[in-house]
Amino acid sequence: MENIKINTSLASLPDEIISLILSNIEPRDIIRFSVTCRRFYEIVINNDYLWKIKYSEMLPKEIVTVVEENDCIWLREMIQYYKLRRKIFIELVSMSPKSFWRVYEVSIEDVRSFFAFATETNLSFYYTIHILQGIVKKGTKILDALTIVKPLYTLTVMYYTKIVLRHLIQTYLAIKWVKLHMKNMLTPEVVITFFLQWIDPINIYTDEEVEIKIQGLVAKVENVLKEVYSNNSNEKEDFKYSDKEVLLALTQVIYKDEKFSVCANTKVITLNLAKVIEESNGNIITYAVIYHAVAKRLGVKCDLIAFPNHLFLEWQNNEDPSTPLFTIDLITGSVNPKRRCPFSQSASSEYEYVPDSLLQYVYSSYMISKGAIRDCKTQNAIHLMDFLGTTHINNNPYKNFFTYLIEHSDTPVMDTPLNMTYIHDVHLQMLVALANLNPAPEVAYHTVSVKKHRSYVTFAVGMICYHKVYNYMCIILGWELDGSHLRIPTEDNLGLGRDQPFYRVIAGDQSERYVAQENLMAVRTPFRIHRLEDHIAREFTHFDGFSYVPNNEKILEYPKEQLITEVFRKRFVNVAIP
């Protein structure tokens, strides 16, 4: 039998098979493949279906739908996305060398380049947000494994990424708040979701998801009404349930069938309406908002009244003139006469729902729950008060924003739909205008002083130590050769000799202080202190299993610290060297 020669080269395959193979490799490899010959080039460049697949793998389905609706070219959008990502990466890595020695935190004026990136096209804003969020999320996973991928996925770059995200998202939300305020569309559920969007820009919280969950509860309440009052509803086609019946059914669904449990803390997870409805675990604020939202969609008018330290849900019973006003007990869902409410002694209501008051109440509850803990989210919350004009600090990043938006309330900005997945030109122009609204502040820099490690300086920057007197863990941020810099004695150095090294540390309660060397001891089995990382990220790249590693700028000031750290690492034999 004659030997049959079979052509097994890639070029012998049909275009459809080649496209199927390409759909399983990375976009960059697809581009490399396309330059090998003209045929492959034509297969790749003109294959819109292939690029839709790759685009859909890279970005969420919401933006995929927008691209499809606007008849965008998939390959062009892929190229736009990759070019934008490269520019963002380069700019982020350059921020620490430019900003490390600044006296004040990076301001919105310092990140105008990112606003320029985000407003290049109608899709660029969403791309920018997605890229920045991806850096934080991927970086968090890498750091959790006690590894590092330089130069991008470090604590320092993530620190600046969060600042850029803050200013981009909050500028966008400033437009959203004023726009909805002017149209009286700031319902309680929108206000709660707005607060989450403002303080936690790393994650996406959509009004649409909340609406879907609320409609699910509406359907359940309607089913209860049909089961309980089925005989009455069958008598007449236009039968209408009374307000009291609707509220009783609503209480049945929320507090009995769904078994909602009330927690005291106001945290991100207990303010996330979609998650609260899904997992039946929230706080009084979210239950008040959910109850109000479902009742409204069933035709019952309730008023959610917020004071600085008090929140209640009010219902007016027009069928009972003797006791027309009731409040909903947000712990049990029971309907009680309003005279039991200490904030109202009359039978008529003098209060109404005000979105600004609810937002202030949510802010106060959140900050009280956080206590002394301050992190990226609490800083974002403080900037909310900056935007609303309730605080007046010198470095307010949103100074004049509210006034400027009100002055432009009669422009197309307020009438054009606002959607992050596709920013219309008028909103792109407004984002740029707000970013450039205030002049850049004068920049002041710290003096660089190189610290040469002396033999009597025992510990190194980045090490985790324990205070032998006051029993707390701390991270060393810096040191002085003696205590001559201390003008006022503190609890850590009172009565101690100043002819010894003093270490600037950040303690577990997030306070910074100077501690005498004789009061410190190295921790033999150190561990990450997550709640402090937002505070030290500007100076350190990662935790390597033993200590926090200084970034390049910190090393310029303390060039010999890593040698000292290695001595301790090898001395503590029970600590594994990564």
Tab-separated table of C-alpha atoms in Angstrom, residues 319-484:
chain	number	residue	atom	x	y	z
A	319	GLU	CA	-58.952	55.310	57.416
A	320	ASP	CA	-58.619	55.876	61.186
A	321	PRO	CA	-59.027	59.601	62.048
A	322	SER	CA	-58.468	58.982	65.767
A	323	THR	CA	-54.915	57.758	65.268
A	324	PRO	CA	-53.858	58.751	61.768
A	325	LEU	CA	-50.072	58.489	62.284
A	326	PHE	CA	-48.087	55.340	62.965
A	327	THR	CA	-44.427	54.388	63.080
A	328	ILE	CA	-42.979	51.080	61.933
A	329	ASP	CA	-40.894	49.323	64.570
A	330	LEU	CA	-37.735	48.587	62.598
A	331	ILE	CA	-36.721	45.759	64.955
A	332	THR	CA	-39.950	43.751	64.790
A	333	GLY	CA	-41.890	45.345	61.926
A	334	SER	CA	-44.916	46.065	64.124
A	335	VAL	CA	-47.063	49.125	63.379
A	336	ASN	CA	-47.416	51.390	66.433
A	337	PRO	CA	-49.242	54.685	67.023
A	338	LYS	CA	-46.834	57.544	66.522
A	339	ARG	CA	-47.564	59.055	69.939
A	340	ARG	CA	-45.121	56.483	71.267
A	341	CYS	CA	-42.355	58.162	69.314
A	342	PRO	CA	-40.484	60.635	71.585
A	343	PHE	CA	-39.852	62.938	68.619
A	344	SER	CA	-43.557	63.645	68.058
A	345	GLN	CA	-46.203	64.531	70.610
A	346	SER	CA	-48.900	65.644	68.158
A	347	ALA	CA	-51.210	63.567	65.982
A	348	SER	CA	-50.138	65.314	62.781
A	349	SER	CA	-46.793	64.960	61.094
A	350	GLU	CA	-44.536	67.979	60.848
A	351	TYR	CA	-41.697	66.125	59.176
A	352	GLU	CA	-40.939	64.836	55.694
A	353	TYR	CA	-38.284	62.804	53.965
A	354	VAL	CA	-35.128	64.783	53.109
A	355	PRO	CA	-32.363	62.921	51.229
A	356	ASP	CA	-29.618	65.170	52.628
A	357	SER	CA	-30.694	64.349	56.190
A	358	LEU	CA	-30.715	60.628	55.467
A	359	LEU	CA	-27.244	60.836	53.935
A	360	GLN	CA	-25.965	62.701	57.001
A	361	TYR	CA	-27.519	60.081	59.267
A	362	VAL	CA	-25.904	57.224	57.333
A	363	TYR	CA	-22.550	59.007	57.449
A	364	SER	CA	-22.768	59.564	61.216
A	365	SER	CA	-23.834	55.967	61.883
A	366	TYR	CA	-21.014	54.620	59.739
A	367	MET	CA	-18.337	56.761	61.380
A	368	ILE	CA	-19.599	55.881	64.867
A	369	SER	CA	-19.439	52.169	64.024
A	370	LYS	CA	-15.858	52.556	62.788
A	371	GLY	CA	-14.878	54.178	66.093
A	372	ALA	CA	-11.192	55.096	66.201
A	373	ILE	CA	-10.402	52.970	63.148
A	374	ARG	CA	-9.511	55.068	60.135
A	375	ASP	CA	-8.891	53.582	56.710
A	376	CYS	CA	-9.416	54.349	53.049
A	377	LYS	CA	-13.197	54.049	53.358
A	378	THR	CA	-13.473	56.438	56.304
A	379	GLN	CA	-11.303	58.961	54.470
A	380	ASN	CA	-13.650	58.677	51.516
A	381	ALA	CA	-16.594	59.263	53.845
A	382	ILE	CA	-14.972	62.432	55.197
A	383	HIS	CA	-14.638	63.691	51.622
A	384	LEU	CA	-18.405	63.274	51.286
A	385	MET	CA	-18.829	65.985	53.893
A	386	ASP	CA	-16.324	68.070	51.921
A	387	PHE	CA	-18.518	67.810	48.843
A	388	LEU	CA	-21.728	68.653	50.702
A	389	GLY	CA	-20.038	71.685	52.248
A	390	THR	CA	-20.498	70.652	55.864
A	391	THR	CA	-16.772	70.792	56.550
A	392	HIS	CA	-14.345	73.542	55.710
A	393	ILE	CA	-10.795	72.279	55.542
A	394	ASN	CA	-7.939	73.870	53.659
A	395	ASN	CA	-7.295	70.842	51.449
A	396	ASN	CA	-10.921	70.133	50.517
A	397	PRO	CA	-10.645	68.337	47.143
A	398	TYR	CA	-14.243	69.192	46.204
A	399	LYS	CA	-14.327	72.831	47.110
A	400	ASN	CA	-16.865	74.682	44.924
A	401	PHE	CA	-18.090	71.477	43.229
A	402	PHE	CA	-21.630	71.683	44.582
A	403	THR	CA	-21.976	75.371	43.794
A	404	TYR	CA	-20.602	74.927	40.282
A	405	LEU	CA	-23.020	72.093	39.522
A	406	ILE	CA	-25.997	74.050	40.823
A	407	GLU	CA	-25.001	76.996	38.649
A	408	HIS	CA	-25.035	74.658	35.620
A	409	SER	CA	-28.304	72.976	36.512
A	410	ASP	CA	-30.040	74.426	33.438
A	411	THR	CA	-27.515	72.901	31.007
A	412	PRO	CA	-27.830	69.600	29.095
A	413	VAL	CA	-25.710	67.988	31.833
A	414	MET	CA	-28.795	67.655	34.029
A	415	ASP	CA	-31.126	66.390	31.287
A	416	THR	CA	-28.798	63.884	29.631
A	417	PRO	CA	-28.923	60.316	31.044
A	418	LEU	CA	-25.922	59.561	33.246
A	419	ASN	CA	-24.475	56.083	32.997
A	420	MET	CA	-20.944	55.060	33.885
A	421	THR	CA	-20.724	52.432	31.153
A	422	TYR	CA	-21.200	55.077	28.450
A	423	ILE	CA	-20.457	58.679	29.416
A	424	HIS	CA	-22.058	61.207	27.074
A	425	ASP	CA	-19.988	64.095	25.774
A	426	VAL	CA	-21.667	66.679	28.044
A	427	HIS	CA	-20.736	64.644	31.116
A	428	LEU	CA	-17.191	64.094	29.871
A	429	GLN	CA	-16.842	67.863	29.556
A	430	MET	CA	-18.254	68.346	33.063
A	431	LEU	CA	-15.819	65.818	34.537
A	432	VAL	CA	-12.904	67.710	32.992
A	433	ALA	CA	-14.335	71.043	34.144
A	434	LEU	CA	-14.673	69.837	37.748
A	435	ALA	CA	-11.167	68.352	37.765
A	436	ASN	CA	-9.801	71.730	36.665
A	437	LEU	CA	-12.212	73.872	38.679
A	438	ASN	CA	-9.887	74.762	41.532
A	439	PRO	CA	-6.267	75.891	41.175
A	440	ALA	CA	-3.605	73.430	42.203
A	441	PRO	CA	-2.418	74.054	45.780
A	442	GLU	CA	1.129	75.103	46.495
A	443	VAL	CA	3.302	72.049	46.902
A	444	ALA	CA	5.499	71.734	49.971
A	445	TYR	CA	8.083	68.988	50.383
A	446	HIS	CA	9.792	67.334	53.324
A	447	THR	CA	13.556	67.639	53.576
A	448	VAL	CA	15.336	64.417	52.659
A	449	SER	CA	17.638	63.324	55.464
A	450	VAL	CA	19.602	60.108	54.929
A	451	LYS	CA	19.722	58.057	58.165
A	452	LYS	CA	22.921	56.060	58.541
A	453	HIS	CA	22.334	53.035	60.710
A	454	ARG	CA	24.598	53.061	63.791
A	455	SER	CA	25.568	49.965	65.730
A	456	TYR	CA	23.461	50.959	68.739
A	457	VAL	CA	20.273	51.306	66.667
A	458	THR	CA	18.886	47.836	67.275
A	459	PHE	CA	15.751	47.644	65.135
A	460	ALA	CA	15.051	48.463	61.506
A	461	VAL	CA	12.326	50.263	59.592
A	462	GLY	CA	9.509	47.880	58.664
A	463	MET	CA	10.004	45.500	61.572
A	464	ILE	CA	7.098	44.547	63.813
A	465	CYS	CA	7.845	45.107	67.477
A	466	TYR	CA	6.117	44.822	70.835
A	467	HIS	CA	5.965	47.515	73.530
A	468	LYS	CA	7.145	45.852	76.736
A	469	VAL	CA	5.431	48.343	79.058
A	470	TYR	CA	2.117	49.130	77.365
A	471	ASN	CA	1.691	45.766	75.605
A	472	TYR	CA	0.856	46.710	72.044
A	473	MET	CA	2.139	45.699	68.621
A	474	CYS	CA	3.580	48.312	66.309
A	475	ILE	CA	5.385	48.789	63.001
A	476	ILE	CA	8.582	50.853	62.887
A	477	LEU	CA	8.285	53.743	60.439
A	478	GLY	CA	11.538	55.528	61.258
A	479	TRP	CA	13.996	56.330	64.013
A	480	GLU	CA	16.138	59.061	65.551
A	481	LEU	CA	19.548	58.521	67.129
A	482	ASP	CA	18.423	60.076	70.410
A	483	GLY	CA	15.487	61.845	71.994
A	484	SER	CA	16.651	65.407	71.364
